[in-house]
Amino acid sequence: MPRDLYVIGNWKMYKTAREAAGYVEELEPKVQGCQAKIYLAVPYTSIASAARSAKNTPITIGAQNMNDAREGAFTGEIAALMLKEAGAEFVLLGHSERRKIFGESSEFVHKKTVRALQEGLQPIVCVGEDLEERESGRTEEVLKHQLEKSLSGIPAEDALKIILAYEPVWAIGTGKTATPKIAQEAHAFCRSCLADLFGKKVAGQISILYGGSVKPESAGPLAAQKDIDGVLVGGASLDPHTFAEIALNCEKPT
Ligand code: PEP
């Protein structure tokens, strides 16, 4: 069975609620007929307005983070239920900016993944090595560790609901995109780790996206790789024209 193809925009801390609504209206006609599923991970305060504008369109709105608790005394945090009620259908978990700047561990990402699944939010779990780890030949060790700690113990039927994003930290926001060959090697390795965790059949059905300085010209060659099932786009998703170009360039032979 072919895997679903996704193009996901991660707006990070950009775009107000008003800007989000305008963006979705502008993007929608440009991505009609596009092969990939279009997801936008928007700031919390923009979820409701983006979701309203995306209603009855092929665009799906989600969040960039959440807490693992159902509810509680966690000042400044946000719960899966709140995101869902606002209109989010998925959530990014373990983005490298969360891991590096806010000290989030893979154990925490595991708890959040379990909670998101429980509450019916689709988790998009991000993993990736930094430059020092790649240059010292530790890429596979780091990916294996992050995947095991983030996903082990999750039942296989739930694992099928997860999207994985391989995002090498050295490629995020740096303009240095991984070559299709480097990305494919890492994706194939991630898929072998998923096979160890959930069995080969399930691993073969989980979409793995590449993220890291994707541009319209790099999207097509990346998405054409055997184990690359779309892209997660930060900076280049902020402009609807550029993001639509990326989405249209992502295709798999049918
Ligand atoms: C990201 O933040 O997930 C990302 C891939 O960013 P950029 O495309 O800007 O490198």
Short mmCIF file of C-alpha atoms and ligand atoms in Angstrom, two decimals:
data_model
loop_
_atom_site.label_atom_id
_atom_site.label_comp_id
_atom_site.label_asym_id
_atom_site.label_seq_id
_atom_site.Cartn_x
_atom_site.Cartn_y
_atom_site.Cartn_z
CA MET A 1 0.00 0.00 0.00
CA PRO A 2 1.50 3.39 -0.93
CA ARG A 3 2.15 5.70 2.00
CA ASP A 4 0.43 9.08 2.35
CA LEU A 5 2.45 12.06 1.11
CA TYR A 6 2.46 15.20 3.26
CA VAL A 7 3.66 18.77 2.98
CA ILE A 8 3.59 20.42 6.39
CA GLY A 9 4.29 24.06 7.13
CA ASN A 10 5.68 24.99 10.54
CA TRP A 11 5.11 28.70 11.10
CA LYS A 12 7.01 28.74 14.41
CA MET A 13 6.30 32.02 16.30
CA TYR A 14 5.01 33.90 13.26
CA LYS A 15 1.55 35.09 12.15
CA THR A 16 -1.28 36.46 14.22
CA ALA A 17 -4.82 35.06 14.07
CA ARG A 18 -5.79 37.64 11.45
CA GLU A 19 -2.72 36.93 9.31
CA ALA A 20 -3.36 33.19 9.58
CA ALA A 21 -6.88 33.50 8.16
CA GLY A 22 -5.65 35.57 5.22
CA TYR A 23 -2.83 33.11 4.52
CA VAL A 24 -5.16 30.09 4.40
CA GLU A 25 -7.53 31.90 2.03
CA GLU A 26 -4.60 32.73 -0.24
CA LEU A 27 -3.07 29.25 -0.11
CA GLU A 28 -6.23 27.23 -0.70
CA PRO A 29 -6.75 27.84 -4.46
CA LYS A 30 -3.05 27.35 -5.12
CA VAL A 31 -2.90 23.82 -3.68
CA GLN A 32 -6.06 22.46 -5.30
CA GLY A 33 -5.32 19.13 -6.94
CA CYS A 34 -1.99 18.78 -5.21
CA GLN A 35 -1.00 15.15 -4.52
CA ALA A 36 0.27 15.74 -0.98
CA LYS A 37 -1.88 16.33 2.08
CA ILE A 38 -1.38 19.93 3.22
CA TYR A 39 -0.92 20.56 6.94
CA LEU A 40 -0.13 23.84 8.72
CA ALA A 41 1.32 23.92 12.25
CA VAL A 42 0.37 27.38 13.48
CA PRO A 43 0.77 29.33 16.77
CA TYR A 44 -1.83 28.47 19.43
CA THR A 45 -3.67 31.79 19.10
CA SER A 46 -3.99 31.33 15.34
CA ILE A 47 -5.46 27.80 15.43
CA ALA A 48 -9.12 28.80 15.64
CA SER A 49 -9.01 31.40 12.86
CA ALA A 50 -6.86 29.21 10.58
CA ALA A 51 -9.19 26.23 11.18
CA ARG A 52 -12.22 28.37 10.36
CA SER A 53 -10.66 29.46 7.07
CA ALA A 54 -9.55 25.89 6.30
CA LYS A 55 -13.02 24.39 6.82
CA ASN A 56 -14.16 22.44 3.72
CA THR A 57 -10.71 22.80 2.13
CA PRO A 58 -7.95 20.19 1.81
CA ILE A 59 -5.86 22.11 4.39
CA THR A 60 -5.51 20.66 7.90
CA ILE A 61 -4.56 22.82 10.86
CA GLY A 62 -2.47 21.73 13.85
CA ALA A 63 -0.28 22.93 16.72
CA GLN A 64 3.46 23.04 17.29
CA ASN A 65 3.61 21.64 20.82
CA MET A 66 1.50 20.59 23.81
CA ASN A 67 1.84 19.36 27.38
CA ASP A 68 1.57 15.69 28.26
CA ALA A 69 -0.91 16.18 31.11
CA ARG A 70 -4.65 16.03 30.51
CA GLU A 71 -5.10 19.24 32.55
CA GLY A 72 -3.62 20.69 35.72
CA ALA A 73 -1.57 23.37 37.44
CA PHE A 74 0.96 23.95 34.65
CA THR A 75 1.09 27.70 34.14
CA GLY A 76 1.62 28.68 30.54
CA GLU A 77 1.16 25.18 29.15
CA ILE A 78 -1.53 23.91 26.80
CA ALA A 79 -3.43 20.60 26.72
CA ALA A 80 -4.35 18.37 23.79
CA LEU A 81 -8.06 18.80 24.51
CA MET A 82 -7.73 22.59 24.28
CA LEU A 83 -5.95 22.31 20.94
CA LYS A 84 -8.61 19.97 19.60
CA GLU A 85 -11.43 22.22 20.68
CA ALA A 86 -9.71 25.18 18.98
CA GLY A 87 -9.63 23.20 15.72
CA ALA A 88 -6.24 21.45 15.71
CA GLU A 89 -6.11 17.95 14.23
CA PHE A 90 -2.40 17.24 14.67
CA VAL A 91 0.54 18.37 16.78
CA LEU A 92 4.29 18.60 16.20
CA LEU A 93 6.19 16.90 19.02
CA GLY A 94 9.91 16.98 19.81
CA HIS A 95 10.84 19.67 17.28
CA SER A 96 14.56 20.38 17.64
CA GLU A 97 13.83 23.94 18.82
CA ARG A 98 11.78 22.44 21.68
CA ARG A 99 14.55 19.93 22.44
CA LYS A 100 17.47 22.42 22.25
CA ILE A 101 15.97 25.70 23.51
CA PHE A 102 13.46 24.33 26.01
CA GLY A 103 15.38 21.21 27.08
CA GLU A 104 12.70 18.68 26.09
CA SER A 105 13.84 15.07 26.33
CA SER A 106 12.74 12.11 24.25
CA GLU A 107 11.10 10.71 27.40
CA PHE A 108 8.91 13.84 27.54
CA VAL A 109 8.18 13.49 23.82
CA HIS A 110 7.07 9.91 24.53
CA LYS A 111 4.59 11.07 27.19
CA LYS A 112 3.23 13.76 24.87
CA THR A 113 2.88 11.25 22.02
CA VAL A 114 0.87 8.91 24.23
CA ARG A 115 -1.37 11.78 25.36
CA ALA A 116 -1.90 13.09 21.81
CA LEU A 117 -2.94 9.60 20.66
CA GLN A 118 -5.29 9.25 23.64
CA GLU A 119 -6.97 12.56 22.84
CA GLY A 120 -7.20 11.94 19.09
CA LEU A 121 -4.58 14.42 17.90
CA GLN A 122 -2.26 13.04 15.22
CA PRO A 123 1.35 13.22 16.52
CA ILE A 124 4.13 14.32 14.21
CA VAL A 125 7.24 13.23 16.03
CA CYS A 126 10.47 14.99 15.07
CA VAL A 127 13.97 13.51 15.39
CA GLY A 128 17.37 14.54 14.06
CA GLU A 129 21.07 14.78 14.78
CA ASP A 130 23.06 18.00 15.20
CA LEU A 131 26.22 18.91 13.28
CA GLU A 132 28.64 17.66 15.92
CA GLU A 133 26.81 14.33 16.11
CA ARG A 134 26.88 13.92 12.31
CA GLU A 135 30.53 14.93 12.00
CA SER A 136 31.56 12.50 14.73
CA GLY A 137 29.75 9.64 12.92
CA ARG A 138 27.01 9.31 15.54
CA THR A 139 23.95 10.05 13.38
CA GLU A 140 22.49 6.53 13.53
CA GLU A 141 23.16 6.15 17.24
CA VAL A 142 21.38 9.47 17.95
CA LEU A 143 18.39 8.68 15.71
CA LYS A 144 18.00 5.20 17.20
CA HIS A 145 18.12 6.59 20.72
CA GLN A 146 15.57 9.34 19.99
CA LEU A 147 13.23 6.91 18.23
CA GLU A 148 13.42 4.24 20.92
CA LYS A 149 12.90 6.69 23.77
CA SER A 150 10.13 8.61 21.99
CA LEU A 151 8.13 5.69 20.63
CA SER A 152 8.82 2.41 22.41
CA GLY A 153 5.84 0.73 24.06
CA ILE A 154 3.31 2.41 21.78
CA PRO A 155 0.96 -0.24 20.36
CA ALA A 156 1.48 -0.93 16.65
CA GLU A 157 -2.08 0.14 15.76
CA ASP A 158 -1.38 3.54 17.35
CA ALA A 159 2.02 3.80 15.68
CA LEU A 160 0.19 3.76 12.35
CA LYS A 161 -1.40 7.09 13.28
CA ILE A 162 2.00 8.76 13.81
CA ILE A 163 3.95 10.70 11.21
CA LEU A 164 7.72 10.81 11.70
CA ALA A 165 9.80 13.82 10.67
CA TYR A 166 13.54 13.46 10.16
CA GLU A 167 14.94 16.95 10.66
CA PRO A 168 18.73 17.19 10.86
CA VAL A 169 19.38 20.10 13.23
CA TRP A 170 22.25 21.35 11.03
CA ALA A 171 19.77 21.85 8.19
CA ILE A 172 17.04 23.70 10.11
CA GLY A 173 16.96 27.41 9.32
CA THR A 174 20.53 27.30 7.97
CA GLY A 175 19.87 27.15 4.24
CA LYS A 176 21.86 23.88 4.14
CA THR A 177 19.41 21.27 2.85
CA ALA A 178 20.48 17.63 3.15
CA THR A 179 21.10 16.12 -0.28
CA PRO A 180 18.42 13.63 -1.38
CA LYS A 181 21.02 10.86 -0.92
CA ILE A 182 21.92 11.86 2.66
CA ALA A 183 18.25 12.28 3.55
CA GLN A 184 17.26 8.94 1.97
CA GLU A 185 19.98 7.13 3.96
CA ALA A 186 18.72 8.63 7.22
CA HIS A 187 15.09 7.87 6.33
CA ALA A 188 15.91 4.26 5.48
CA PHE A 189 17.69 3.98 8.82
CA CYS A 190 14.71 5.52 10.68
CA ARG A 191 12.41 3.04 8.93
CA SER A 192 14.61 0.14 10.04
CA CYS A 193 14.35 1.44 13.64
CA LEU A 194 10.55 1.62 13.25
CA ALA A 195 10.63 -1.99 12.01
CA ASP A 196 12.53 -3.01 15.17
CA LEU A 197 9.90 -1.23 17.29
CA PHE A 198 6.67 -2.11 15.46
CA GLY A 199 7.46 -4.78 12.88
CA LYS A 200 8.31 -4.43 9.22
CA LYS A 201 4.72 -4.21 7.93
CA VAL A 202 3.77 -1.30 10.22
CA ALA A 203 7.11 0.46 9.58
CA GLY A 204 6.41 0.26 5.85
CA GLN A 205 3.14 2.15 6.36
CA ILE A 206 4.43 5.06 8.47
CA SER A 207 5.10 8.27 6.52
CA ILE A 208 8.53 9.80 7.19
CA LEU A 209 8.97 13.45 6.20
CA TYR A 210 12.20 15.35 5.65
CA GLY A 211 12.64 18.79 7.22
CA GLY A 212 15.51 21.27 7.00
CA SER A 213 15.73 24.32 4.68
CA VAL A 214 13.39 22.82 2.07
CA LYS A 215 12.84 25.17 -0.89
CA PRO A 216 10.68 24.77 -4.03
CA GLU A 217 13.66 23.45 -6.01
CA SER A 218 14.75 20.89 -3.41
CA ALA A 219 11.28 19.57 -2.53
CA GLY A 220 10.74 17.46 -5.67
CA PRO A 221 14.07 15.57 -5.62
CA LEU A 222 13.67 14.92 -1.87
CA ALA A 223 10.09 13.66 -2.14
CA ALA A 224 11.08 11.41 -5.04
CA GLN A 225 13.27 9.29 -2.73
CA LYS A 226 11.99 5.86 -1.80
CA ASP A 227 11.68 6.45 1.95
CA ILE A 228 10.79 10.16 1.89
CA ASP A 229 7.05 10.74 2.12
CA GLY A 230 6.94 14.51 1.96
CA VAL A 231 8.49 17.51 3.68
CA LEU A 232 8.21 19.62 6.82
CA VAL A 233 8.89 23.24 5.94
CA GLY A 234 9.74 26.09 8.32
CA GLY A 235 10.92 29.41 6.85
CA ALA A 236 9.71 28.75 3.32
CA SER A 237 6.17 28.03 4.55
CA LEU A 238 5.64 31.61 5.70
CA ASP A 239 4.92 32.79 2.17
CA PRO A 240 1.85 31.06 0.68
CA HIS A 241 3.22 31.30 -2.90
CA THR A 242 6.49 29.58 -1.99
CA PHE A 243 4.75 27.00 0.17
CA ALA A 244 2.28 26.20 -2.64
CA GLU A 245 5.21 25.76 -5.06
CA ILE A 246 6.79 23.30 -2.64
CA ALA A 247 3.51 21.42 -2.31
CA LEU A 248 3.03 21.20 -6.07
CA ASN A 249 6.61 19.98 -6.55
CA CYS A 250 6.13 17.06 -4.13
CA GLU A 251 4.90 14.11 -6.15
CA LYS A 252 5.24 10.35 -6.23
CA PRO A 253 4.65 8.25 -9.34
CA THR A 254 1.11 6.87 -9.10
C1 PEP B 1 11.38 23.40 10.84
O1 PEP B 1 11.35 24.32 11.65
O2 PEP B 1 10.76 22.34 11.06
C2 PEP B 1 12.16 23.58 9.60
C3 PEP B 1 12.32 22.55 8.82
O3 PEP B 1 12.64 24.84 9.38
P1 PEP B 1 13.35 25.37 8.02
O4 PEP B 1 12.57 24.84 6.85
O5 PEP B 1 13.31 26.86 8.13
O6 PEP B 1 14.75 24.84 8.01
#
